[in-house]
Short mmCIF file of C-alpha atoms in Angstrom, two decimals:
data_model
loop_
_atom_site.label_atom_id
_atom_site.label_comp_id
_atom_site.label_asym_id
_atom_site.label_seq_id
_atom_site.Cartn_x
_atom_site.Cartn_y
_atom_site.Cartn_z
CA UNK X 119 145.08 261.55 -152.01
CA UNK X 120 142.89 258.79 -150.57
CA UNK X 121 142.85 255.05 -152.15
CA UNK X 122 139.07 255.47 -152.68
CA UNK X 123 139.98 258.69 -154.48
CA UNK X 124 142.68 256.87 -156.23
CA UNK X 125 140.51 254.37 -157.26
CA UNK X 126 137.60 256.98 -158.48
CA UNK X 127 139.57 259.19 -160.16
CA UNK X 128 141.60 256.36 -162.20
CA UNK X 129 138.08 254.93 -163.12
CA UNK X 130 136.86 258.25 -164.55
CA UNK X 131 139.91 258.50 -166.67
CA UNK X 132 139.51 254.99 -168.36
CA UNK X 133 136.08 255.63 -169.03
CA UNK X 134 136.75 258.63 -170.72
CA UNK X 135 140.24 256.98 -172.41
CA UNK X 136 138.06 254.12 -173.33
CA UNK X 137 135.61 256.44 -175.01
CA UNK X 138 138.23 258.02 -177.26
CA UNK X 139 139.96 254.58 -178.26
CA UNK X 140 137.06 252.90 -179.15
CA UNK X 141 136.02 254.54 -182.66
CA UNK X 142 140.41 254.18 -183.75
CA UNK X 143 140.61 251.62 -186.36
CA UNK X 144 136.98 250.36 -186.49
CA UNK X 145 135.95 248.90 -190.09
CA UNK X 146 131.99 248.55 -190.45
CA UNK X 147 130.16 245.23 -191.26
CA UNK X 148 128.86 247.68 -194.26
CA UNK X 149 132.23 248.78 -195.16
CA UNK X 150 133.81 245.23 -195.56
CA UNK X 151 131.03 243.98 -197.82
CA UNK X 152 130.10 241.36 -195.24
CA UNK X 153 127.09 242.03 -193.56
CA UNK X 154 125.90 239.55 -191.05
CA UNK X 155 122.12 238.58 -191.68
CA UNK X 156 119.84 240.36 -188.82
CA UNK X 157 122.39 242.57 -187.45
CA UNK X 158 122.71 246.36 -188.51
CA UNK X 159 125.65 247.35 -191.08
CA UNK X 160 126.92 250.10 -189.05
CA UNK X 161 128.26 247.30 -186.76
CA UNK X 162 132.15 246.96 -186.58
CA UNK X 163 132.95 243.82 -188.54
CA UNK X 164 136.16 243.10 -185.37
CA UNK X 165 135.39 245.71 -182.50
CA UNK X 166 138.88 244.49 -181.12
CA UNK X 167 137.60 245.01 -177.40
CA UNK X 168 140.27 243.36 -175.71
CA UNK X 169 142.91 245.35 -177.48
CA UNK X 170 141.47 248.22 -176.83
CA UNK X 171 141.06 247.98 -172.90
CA UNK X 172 144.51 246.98 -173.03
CA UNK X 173 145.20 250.63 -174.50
CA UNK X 174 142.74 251.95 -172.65
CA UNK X 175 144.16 250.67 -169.70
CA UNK X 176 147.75 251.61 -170.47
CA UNK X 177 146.91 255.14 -171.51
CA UNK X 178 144.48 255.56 -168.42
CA UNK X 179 147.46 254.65 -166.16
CA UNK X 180 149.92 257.34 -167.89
CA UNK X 181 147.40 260.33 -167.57
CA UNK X 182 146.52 259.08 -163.64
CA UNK X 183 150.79 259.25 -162.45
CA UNK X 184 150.69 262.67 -164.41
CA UNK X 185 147.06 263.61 -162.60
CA UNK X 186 148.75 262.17 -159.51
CA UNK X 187 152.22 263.89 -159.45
CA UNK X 188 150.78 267.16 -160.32
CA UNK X 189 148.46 267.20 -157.33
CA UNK X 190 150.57 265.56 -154.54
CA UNK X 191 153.54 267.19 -155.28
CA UNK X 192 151.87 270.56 -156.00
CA UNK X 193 153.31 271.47 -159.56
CA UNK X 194 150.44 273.77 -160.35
CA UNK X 195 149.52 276.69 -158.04
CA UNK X 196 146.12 276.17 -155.46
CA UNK X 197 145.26 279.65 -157.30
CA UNK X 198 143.98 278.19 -160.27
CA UNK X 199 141.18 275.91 -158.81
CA UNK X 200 139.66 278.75 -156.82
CA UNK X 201 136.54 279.48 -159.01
CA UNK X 202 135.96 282.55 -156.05
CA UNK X 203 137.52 285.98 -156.35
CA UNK X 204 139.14 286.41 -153.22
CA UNK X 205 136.97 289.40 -151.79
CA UNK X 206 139.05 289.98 -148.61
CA UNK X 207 141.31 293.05 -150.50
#
């Protein structure tokens, strides 16, 4: 694998990481009786960003070596990406 498709593919997976973690352990403005004036109630009350890129970023990392290993050391069969029946029989 190429850095550049290192660096895409690793991207990809934190975004979609990142997507997942963010809803985990989010309390409402609306929920916590405290609703700031002029902002909407469905807001989180601590969206905990930092924290969460920091899991983001950790889980990202273990899904990319396991993404990585499986393709460079071929632990899954070049079979099952071929979306083609092979029509030379």
């Amino acid at each position: 694998m190429s850095p550049v498709l290192c660096i895409a593919l690793f991207f990809v997976i934190w975004w979609m990481v990142l997507f997942a973690v963010l809803p985990l352990g989010v309390k409402s403005q609306f929920e916590a009786g405290e609703v700031v004036p002029g902002s909407e109630g469905a807001a989180p009350q601590q969206p905990m960003l930092l924290k969460k890129a920091g899991i983001t970023t950790v889980i990202a990392l273990i899904l990319f070596t396991i993404v990585y290993l499986v393709v460079t050391k071929h632990l899954m069969p070049h079979q099952i990406f071929d979306l083609v029946p092979n029509l030379k029989q």
